[in-house]
C-alpha positions in Angstrom: 80.2 -0.1 -57.7 83.2 -1.1 -55.5 83.7 2.4 -54.3 80.0 2.8 -53.7 79.9 -0.4 -51.6 82.7 1.0 -49.5 80.5 3.9 -48.4 77.4 1.9 -47.6 78.3 -1.7 -46.8 81.5 -1.5 -44.8 80.9 1.5 -42.5 80.2 -0.6 -39.4 83.0 -3.1 -39.6 85.3 -0.5 -41.0 85.2 1.6 -37.9 85.8 -1.3 -35.5 89.6 -0.5 -35.2 88.6 2.6 -33.2 87.8 0.5 -30.2 88.3 -3.3 -30.6 91.9 -3.7 -29.3 91.4 -1.0 -26.7 88.4 -2.8 -25.3 90.1 -6.2 -25.4 92.9 -5.0 -23.2 91.1 -2.5 -21.0 87.5 -3.5 -20.5 87.9 -6.2 -17.8 88.9 -9.0 -20.1 92.0 -10.1 -18.1 94.3 -9.4 -21.0 97.7 -7.8 -20.4 99.6 -5.8 -23.0 102.3 -8.5 -22.9 103.8 -10.2 -26.0 102.0 -13.5 -25.4 98.6 -11.9 -25.0 99.0 -9.4 -27.8 100.0 -12.1 -30.3 97.3 -14.4 -29.0 94.6 -11.8 -29.3 95.7 -10.7 -32.8 95.8 -14.4 -33.9 92.2 -15.0 -32.6 91.0 -11.8 -34.2 92.6 -12.6 -37.6 91.1 -16.1 -37.8 87.7 -15.0 -36.5 87.5 -12.4 -39.3 88.7 -15.0 -41.8 86.2 -17.7 -40.8 83.2 -15.5 -40.0 83.4 -12.8 -42.7 85.5 -14.1 -45.5 84.5 -17.7 -45.6 81.0 -17.7 -44.0 79.5 -14.5 -45.4 81.6 -13.5 -48.4 82.1 -17.0 -49.8 79.1 -19.0 -48.7 76.1 -17.1 -47.5 76.2 -14.4 -50.2 75.4 -17.2 -52.6 71.9 -17.3 -51.2 70.1 -14.3 -52.8 66.4 -13.8 -53.4 66.4 -12.2 -56.8 69.6 -10.3 -55.9 68.5 -9.3 -52.4 70.1 -10.4 -49.2 69.4 -10.2 -45.5 67.6 -12.4 -42.9 64.2 -12.0 -44.6 65.6 -13.1 -47.9 67.2 -16.1 -46.3 63.9 -17.0 -44.6 62.1 -16.6 -47.9 64.5 -18.9 -49.7 64.2 -21.5 -47.0 60.4 -21.4 -47.2 60.5 -21.7 -51.0 62.9 -24.6 -50.7 60.5 -26.2 -48.2 57.6 -25.9 -50.5 59.5 -27.9 -53.1 60.2 -30.8 -50.8 57.8 -33.5 -49.6 57.4 -33.7 -45.8 56.0 -37.0 -44.7 54.9 -35.9 -41.3 51.3 -34.6 -41.3 51.4 -30.9 -40.9 55.2 -31.0 -40.9 55.6 -28.4 -43.7 53.4 -25.9 -41.9 55.2 -26.3 -38.6 58.6 -26.0 -40.3 57.5 -22.9 -42.2 56.3 -21.4 -38.9 59.6 -22.2 -37.3 61.5 -20.6 -40.2 59.4 -17.5 -39.8 59.9 -17.4 -36.0 63.7 -17.6 -36.5 63.6 -14.8 -39.1 61.6 -12.6 -36.7 64.2 -13.3 -34.0 66.9 -12.2 -36.4 65.0 -9.1 -37.4 64.5 -8.2 -33.8 68.2 -8.6 -33.0 69.0 -6.4 -35.9 67.1 -3.5 -34.3 68.8 -4.2 -31.0 72.2 -3.8 -32.8 71.0 -0.7 -34.8 70.3 1.2 -31.6 73.9 0.8 -30.3 76.1 1.1 -33.4 75.7 4.8 -34.1 76.2 5.7 -30.4 79.4 3.7 -29.8 80.9 4.6 -33.2 80.5 8.3 -32.9 81.5 8.4 -29.3 84.7 6.4 -30.0 85.8 8.9 -32.6 85.1 12.0 -30.5 86.9 10.5 -27.6 90.1 10.7 -29.6 90.1 14.4 -28.6 91.2 13.2 -25.1 94.4 12.0 -26.6 95.1 15.6 -27.5 94.0 17.2 -24.3 92.5 15.2 -21.3 90.4 18.2 -20.6 88.3 17.6 -23.7 86.7 14.6 -22.0 83.9 16.8 -20.7 82.9 17.7 -24.2 82.6 14.1 -25.6 78.9 13.6 -24.8 77.7 17.0 -25.9 79.7 16.9 -29.2 78.5 13.3 -29.9 74.9 14.3 -29.3 75.3 17.3 -31.6 76.7 15.1 -34.4 74.0 12.4 -34.0 71.1 14.8 -33.7 72.2 16.7 -36.8 72.5 13.3 -38.7 68.9 12.4 -37.8 67.6 15.9 -38.7 69.2 15.6 -42.1 67.5 12.3 -42.9 64.4 14.0 -44.2 66.5 15.6 -46.9 67.7 12.3 -48.2 71.2 11.0 -48.6 71.6 11.1 -52.4 73.9 14.2 -52.4 76.0 13.2 -49.3 76.0 9.5 -50.5 78.2 10.4 -53.5 80.9 11.4 -51.0 80.6 8.2 -48.8 82.5 5.9 -51.1 85.6 8.1 -51.7 85.8 9.1 -48.0 85.7 5.4 -46.9 88.3 4.7 -49.6 90.6 7.3 -48.0 89.7 5.9 -44.5 90.7 2.3 -45.4 93.9 3.6 -47.1 94.8 5.6 -44.0 94.1 2.5 -41.8 96.4 0.4 -43.9 99.2 3.0 -44.1 99.2 3.7 -40.4 99.3 0.0 -39.6 101.9 -0.9 -42.2 104.3 1.8 -40.8 104.1 0.2 -37.3 104.5 -3.3 -38.7 107.6 -2.3 -40.6 109.1 -1.0 -37.3 108.1 -4.2 -35.4 107.7 -7.0 -38.0 107.6 -9.7 -35.2 103.9 -8.9 -34.8 103.3 -10.9 -38.0 103.9 -14.1 -36.0 100.3 -13.7 -34.9 99.2 -15.0 -38.3 100.1 -18.4 -36.9 96.9 -19.9 -35.3 99.1 -21.6 -32.7 99.4 -18.3 -30.8 95.6 -18.0 -30.5 95.2 -21.6 -29.4 97.9 -21.2 -26.8 96.2 -18.2 -25.4 92.9 -20.0 -25.2 94.6 -23.0 -23.5 96.3 -20.6 -21.0 93.2 -18.6 -20.1 90.7 -21.4 -20.1 87.2 -20.2 -19.5 88.5 -16.8 -18.8 89.1 -16.4 -22.5 85.4 -15.7 -22.9 85.8 -12.3 -21.4 88.3 -11.5 -24.1 86.0 -13.0 -26.8 83.4 -10.4 -25.6 85.6 -7.6 -26.9 87.3 -9.4 -29.8 83.9 -9.9 -31.4 83.8 -6.1 -32.0 86.1 -6.8 -35.0 83.3 -8.7 -36.9 80.3 -6.5 -36.0 78.9 -5.3 -39.3 79.7 -8.6 -41.1 75.9 -9.2 -41.6 75.7 -5.9 -43.5 77.8 -7.4 -46.3 74.9 -9.8 -47.0 72.0 -7.5 -46.0 73.1 -4.8 -48.5 73.9 -7.2 -51.4 70.8 -6.0 -53.3 72.2 -2.4 -53.6 75.5 -3.3 -55.3 75.5 -7.0 -56.2 77.7 -9.9 -55.0 80.8 -9.3 -57.1 81.5 -5.6 -56.1 81.1 -6.4 -52.4 83.4 -9.3 -52.6 86.0 -7.3 -54.5 85.8 -4.4 -52.1 86.2 -6.7 -49.1 89.1 -8.8 -50.5 91.1 -6.0 -52.2 90.5 -3.0 -49.9 88.6 -3.5 -46.6 90.3 -6.7 -45.4 93.9 -5.6 -46.0 93.2 -2.2 -44.5 91.6 -3.6 -41.4 94.2 -6.3 -40.8 97.2 -4.0 -41.4 95.7 -1.6 -38.8 95.0 -4.2 -36.2 98.5 -5.6 -36.5 99.9 -2.1 -36.5 98.1 -1.4 -33.2 99.5 -4.6 -31.8 103.0 -3.7 -32.9 102.6 -0.3 -31.1 101.4 -2.0 -27.9 104.4 -4.4 -28.0 106.7 -1.3 -28.3 104.9 0.8 -25.6 102.2 -1.0 -23.5 101.2 2.4 -21.9 99.4 3.5 -25.2 96.8 0.8 -24.9 94.0 3.1 -23.7 94.2 5.3 -26.8 96.2 2.9 -29.1 94.4 3.8 -32.3 95.0 7.6 -32.1 98.6 6.9 -30.9 99.4 5.5 -34.4 100.0 9.1 -35.5 102.2 11.9 -34.1 100.6 14.2 -31.5 100.2 17.1 -34.0 98.2 14.9 -36.4 95.7 13.5 -33.9 93.1 16.2 -34.5 93.1 15.4 -38.3 92.7 11.7 -37.5 89.8 12.5 -35.1 88.1 14.5 -37.8 88.5 11.7 -40.4 87.3 9.1 -37.8 84.3 11.2 -36.9 83.4 11.4 -40.6 83.8 7.6 -41.0 81.6 7.0 -38.0 78.9 9.3 -39.3 79.0 7.3 -42.6 78.8 4.0 -40.6 75.8 5.4 -38.6 74.1 6.5 -41.9 74.5 3.0 -43.3 72.8 1.6 -40.1 70.0 4.1 -40.3 69.4 3.5 -44.0 69.4 -0.3 -43.2 66.7 0.2 -40.5 64.6 2.2 -43.0 65.0 -0.5 -45.7 64.3 -3.4 -43.4 61.3 -1.7 -41.8 59.8 -1.2 -45.2 60.3 -4.9 -46.0 58.7 -5.8 -42.6 55.7 -3.6 -43.3 55.2 -5.0 -46.8 55.4 -8.6 -45.5 52.9 -7.8 -42.7 55.3 -7.9 -39.8 54.6 -4.3 -38.7 51.8 -1.8 -39.0 51.7 0.5 -42.0 53.8 3.7 -41.6 54.5 6.8 -43.6 57.2 6.1 -46.2 58.7 9.1 -48.0 60.9 8.7 -51.1 63.7 11.2 -51.0 65.0 10.6 -54.5 63.2 10.4 -57.8 65.8 8.1 -59.3 67.1 5.9 -56.5 64.5 3.3 -55.3 66.4 2.7 -52.0 66.3 6.3 -50.9 63.5 6.3 -48.4 62.7 8.1 -45.1 60.4 6.8 -42.4 59.7 9.8 -40.0 58.3 7.7 -37.1 61.2 5.3 -37.2 63.7 8.1 -37.6 62.6 10.0 -34.4 62.2 6.8 -32.3 65.7 5.7 -33.3 67.1 9.1 -32.5 65.4 9.2 -29.1 66.8 5.8 -28.2 70.3 6.7 -29.3 70.3 10.0 -27.5 69.1 8.2 -24.3 72.0 5.7 -24.7 74.7 8.4 -25.1 73.4 10.3 -22.1 72.8 7.2 -20.0 76.1 5.4 -20.7 78.3 8.4 -21.1 81.3 6.7 -22.8 82.0 4.1 -25.5 83.8 2.0 -22.8 80.5 1.5 -21.0 78.5 1.0 -24.3 81.0 -1.8 -25.3 79.4 -3.9 -22.6 76.1 -3.6 -24.4 77.5 -4.2 -27.8 77.9 -7.5 -29.5 75.1 -9.7 -28.1 72.6 -8.7 -30.8 75.2 -9.0 -33.5 76.3 -12.5 -32.6 72.7 -13.6 -32.1 71.9 -12.3 -35.6 74.9 -14.2 -37.0 73.7 -17.4 -35.4 70.3 -16.9 -37.0 71.9 -16.3 -40.4 74.0 -19.5 -40.0 70.8 -21.5 -39.0 68.8 -20.3 -42.0 71.8 -20.7 -44.4 72.0 -24.4 -43.2 68.3 -24.9 -44.2 68.9 -23.2 -47.5 71.9 -25.4 -48.2 69.9 -28.5 -47.7 66.6 -27.5 -49.3 67.7 -25.1 -52.1 71.3 -26.0 -52.9 70.6 -29.7 -52.4 73.6 -30.4 -50.2 73.6 -33.6 -48.3 72.6 -32.8 -44.8 75.7 -34.3 -43.1 77.9 -32.1 -45.3 75.8 -29.0 -44.7 75.7 -29.6 -41.0 79.5 -30.1 -40.9 80.3 -27.0 -42.9 77.9 -24.6 -41.2 78.3 -26.2 -37.8 82.0 -25.6 -38.0 81.5 -22.0 -39.1 79.0 -21.4 -36.3 81.5 -22.3 -33.6 83.1 -18.8 -33.5 79.6 -17.3 -33.5 78.5 -19.5 -30.7 81.7 -18.7 -28.7 81.2 -15.0 -29.2 77.5 -15.2 -28.3 78.3 -17.0 -25.0 81.1 -14.4 -24.3 78.7 -11.6 -24.8 76.0 -13.2 -22.7 78.5 -12.8 -19.8 78.2 -9.0 -20.4 74.5 -9.0 -19.8 74.8 -7.3 -16.3 77.2 -4.7 -17.8 74.7 -3.6 -20.4 74.2 -6.7 -22.6 70.6 -6.6 -21.4 70.0 -3.5 -23.5 70.0 -5.1 -27.0 68.1 -8.0 -25.6 65.5 -5.6 -24.2 65.1 -3.8 -27.6 65.0 -7.1 -29.5 62.4 -8.5 -27.0 60.2 -5.4 -27.5 60.4 -5.7 -31.3 59.7 -9.4 -31.2 56.7 -8.9 -29.0 55.5 -6.1 -31.3 55.9 -8.2 -34.5 54.3 -11.4 -33.1 51.4 -9.4 -31.6 50.8 -7.6 -34.9 51.0 -10.8 -37.0 48.7 -12.8 -34.7 46.2 -9.9 -34.4 46.0 -9.4 -38.2 45.5 -13.2 -38.6 42.5 -13.1 -36.3 41.1 -9.9 -38.0 41.6 -11.5 -41.4 39.8 -14.7 -40.3 36.9 -12.7 -38.9 36.5 -10.8 -42.2 36.7 -14.0 -44.3 34.2 -15.7 -42.1 31.6 -12.9 -42.6 32.4 -12.2 -46.2 30.2 -13.2 -49.1 31.9 -14.8 -52.2 31.8 -12.3 -55.0 30.6 -14.8 -57.6 27.6 -15.6 -55.3 26.8 -11.9 -55.0 26.8 -11.4 -58.8 24.6 -14.5 -59.3 22.1 -13.1 -56.9 21.9 -9.8 -58.7 18.6 -10.7 -60.5 18.6 -7.3 -62.2 21.2 -4.7 -62.5 20.3 -1.6 -60.4 20.4 1.9 -61.8 24.1 2.8 -62.1 25.8 6.1 -61.6 28.5 7.3 -63.9 32.1 6.7 -63.1 34.3 4.0 -61.6 34.4 2.7 -58.0 37.5 1.0 -56.7 37.1 -1.2 -53.6 40.3 -2.3 -51.9 40.2 -5.7 -50.3 42.5 -8.4 -48.9 40.8 -11.1 -51.0 39.4 -10.2 -54.5 37.3 -13.4 -54.5 35.0 -12.0 -51.7 32.7 -9.0 -51.7 34.4 -6.1 -49.9 32.6 -5.0 -46.8 33.0 -1.4 -47.9 31.1 -2.3 -51.1 28.2 -3.8 -49.2 28.1 -0.8 -46.8 28.0 1.6 -49.7 25.2 -0.3 -51.5 23.2 -0.7 -48.3 23.4 2.8 -46.9 24.1 5.0 -49.9 22.1 3.0 -52.5 24.9 3.6 -55.0 26.3 1.3 -57.7 28.8 2.7 -60.2 28.7 1.7 -63.8 32.1 0.2 -63.4 33.2 -1.6 -60.2 36.8 -2.7 -59.6 37.6 -5.0 -56.7 41.3 -4.5 -56.1 43.6 -6.8 -54.2 47.2 -5.7 -53.5 49.5 -8.6 -52.9 53.1 -8.4 -51.6 55.1 -11.2 -53.2 58.2 -12.9 -51.6 60.5 -11.4 -54.2 62.2 -8.0 -54.0 60.5 -6.5 -57.1 57.8 -7.6 -59.6 58.4 -6.8 -63.3 55.9 -4.5 -64.9 54.7 -7.2 -67.2 53.4 -9.2 -64.2 52.2 -6.2 -62.2 48.5 -6.6 -62.7 46.1 -9.4 -63.4 42.6 -8.4 -64.6 39.5 -10.6 -64.7 36.1 -9.5 -66.2 33.3 -10.7 -63.9 30.4 -9.3 -65.9 27.7 -6.8 -65.0 30.3 -4.1 -65.0 32.5 -5.8 -62.3 36.2 -6.4 -62.6 38.6 -8.2 -60.4 42.2 -6.8 -60.3 45.2 -8.2 -58.5 48.2 -5.8 -58.2 51.5 -7.5 -57.2 54.4 -5.7 -55.6 57.7 -7.0 -54.2 58.7 -6.5 -50.6 61.2 -3.8 -51.7 58.5 -1.8 -53.6 56.0 0.8 -52.4 52.4 0.0 -53.6 50.9 2.6 -55.8 47.2 1.9 -56.6 46.7 4.7 -59.2 49.8 3.4 -61.1 48.5 -0.1 -60.9 45.1 1.0 -62.4 46.9 2.8 -65.2 48.7 -0.5 -66.0 45.2 -2.0 -66.5 44.5 0.0 -69.6 45.8 -2.7 -72.0 43.3 -5.1 -70.3 40.3 -2.9 -71.2 40.0 -0.7 -68.1 40.2 3.0 -69.0 41.4 4.6 -65.8 40.5 8.3 -65.3 41.4 9.6 -61.9 38.8 12.4 -62.0 36.1 9.9 -62.7 37.2 7.4 -60.1 36.2 7.0 -56.4 38.2 4.8 -54.0 36.3 3.1 -51.3 38.4 1.9 -48.3 37.3 -0.2 -45.3 38.4 1.2 -41.9 38.2 -1.4 -39.2 37.3 -0.2 -35.7 38.7 -2.8 -33.3 36.7 -3.4 -30.1 38.1 -5.4 -27.2 36.3 -8.7 -26.7 35.6 -10.0 -23.2 37.5 -13.2 -24.0 40.1 -12.5 -26.6 42.3 -15.2 -28.3 45.1 -12.7 -28.0 44.9 -12.4 -24.2 44.2 -9.1 -22.4 47.7 -7.5 -22.6 48.4 -8.4 -26.3 44.8 -7.5 -27.2 45.2 -3.9 -25.9 48.6 -3.6 -27.4 47.3 -4.8 -30.8 44.5 -2.3 -30.7 47.0 0.5 -29.9 49.2 -0.6 -32.8 46.2 -0.5 -35.1 45.5 3.1 -34.1 49.0 4.1 -35.0 48.9 2.5 -38.5 49.0 5.0 -41.4 45.7 5.4 -43.3 45.3 3.1 -46.3 44.9 6.0 -48.7 48.3 7.4 -47.7 50.1 4.0 -47.8 48.7 3.1 -51.2 49.2 6.6 -52.6 45.5 7.1 -53.2 44.5 10.8 -53.9 43.0 12.0 -50.7 40.2 14.0 -52.5 39.1 10.7 -54.3 39.0 8.5 -51.2 35.9 7.5 -49.2 36.3 5.5 -46.0 33.5 3.2 -44.7 34.1 1.5 -41.3 32.9 -1.5 -39.5 33.5 -2.9 -36.0 35.5 -6.1 -35.3 35.9 -7.7 -31.9 39.4 -9.0 -31.0 
């Protein structure tokens, strides 16, 4: 499990040595490769990683898990559950706080997408640029070669990563071993660099630079990018393997390499532009470039898989429209592929590589989304500490407030890079935020319209004075609320004059837990007159499967036979209202999003030859 975690969890933060120190001393930060600045930067970097990653994430935030799952949505769910268990004296206070928690979670989710667009591009380009250390003439081939690697990576997504994934852990184990050995060799040659472990050197640099230190912070933050992945991927491996991997392998390898780079700069300041690849002799640079490229591909794969996983969660929780989700492994639940997301992400990354042209320029865009997401995690963790862990609020505010100081400093520092490219992740996050909030608000209005016009199912059954002639077989009607008569059922009865001998009103609920045990999958209620109410429950990490849910109803007296069953689905046709509560722009955007949503029969795995769609118009 530890080796597996190396290949999935630590790819992003593990490739940071490729560019962090280089950017700190080259990218307009005002840092010089002098002894005072090198020791000061290393001191700040060491303590930033210690406070942000080791203490905040590995020690504290990873305690907050939703049935083993981590990530911003899990934090928000825990905070909401804790809120439900506490009395709020202010009228409507609970509802407002829950909406605020949801809004913060959506912001964190949006920032994650902003980060995901940049990470593969900057990682792969940084590795390929190592060829310039062999021969400066290779610079012209950096962009084409980076594009080739990235495009091939996205093309291979449809095949799944099960086979390649077995190699990820061992390769990253070699990578961190190489990082540590290369750094240790330079530290042995220049042991004075270890003075940077003393925080005084960092504090002296901050005092000397004043506000100018924020430009250096904007590059030093690259050392902690990927820290949120430790928490987000906790459900794949568990808390203990990730902690062991970080403390025993990743942290030592990273720190040895950073300090080794610092020692090399102290010995020869001229190497600062390619300091990572200068850790090895000239004839070994190509081998290091190849290993670096492989490590960055693994880091990119981890980000892409994370995007797929988080998008599925967002769809299940109603944050995004339904999309096609393909399972690429029969044994691994987490092996999924979302074609639409894959190609959109690839197009965005290709545009970035072509538009920026180098990792130096991309570094200006990197960091703002990451630090914003870290602030969101710290905010939600504070709420969880008070509501769930029952910490006294002054203690919780003191602990998480202190740990948020580095995040806030890094966020401000990266805000200064907005003109240099920092606007890019904000733009991506803003578009995602607008999409999520528009979709959620639009679905709320559509749901309210359907509920308002719906007839309670018990009233319908009471008014059935006599049972009409029935046709053989079973009819399944999907609905958002099993207590009301589905519109598709009324349309079928009114226009087709058909009533099956067995009618199942099926409601599919997504719970705020990752997975629902099979024993609690379905709840069946006999309504009489051949009607059944069925509720199928799924976690936000599961893919709904309606035929499987119906098979689970057999112990409850429903004999499901697919060839004798017809599935009736409602298809809503949205019509723009003259005065929409969404506003003109959001109304049109919501209608466009609805058109792109995958068909219900595909999303719920309903056999296409057994599905019948009946539509109705709704004004929005």
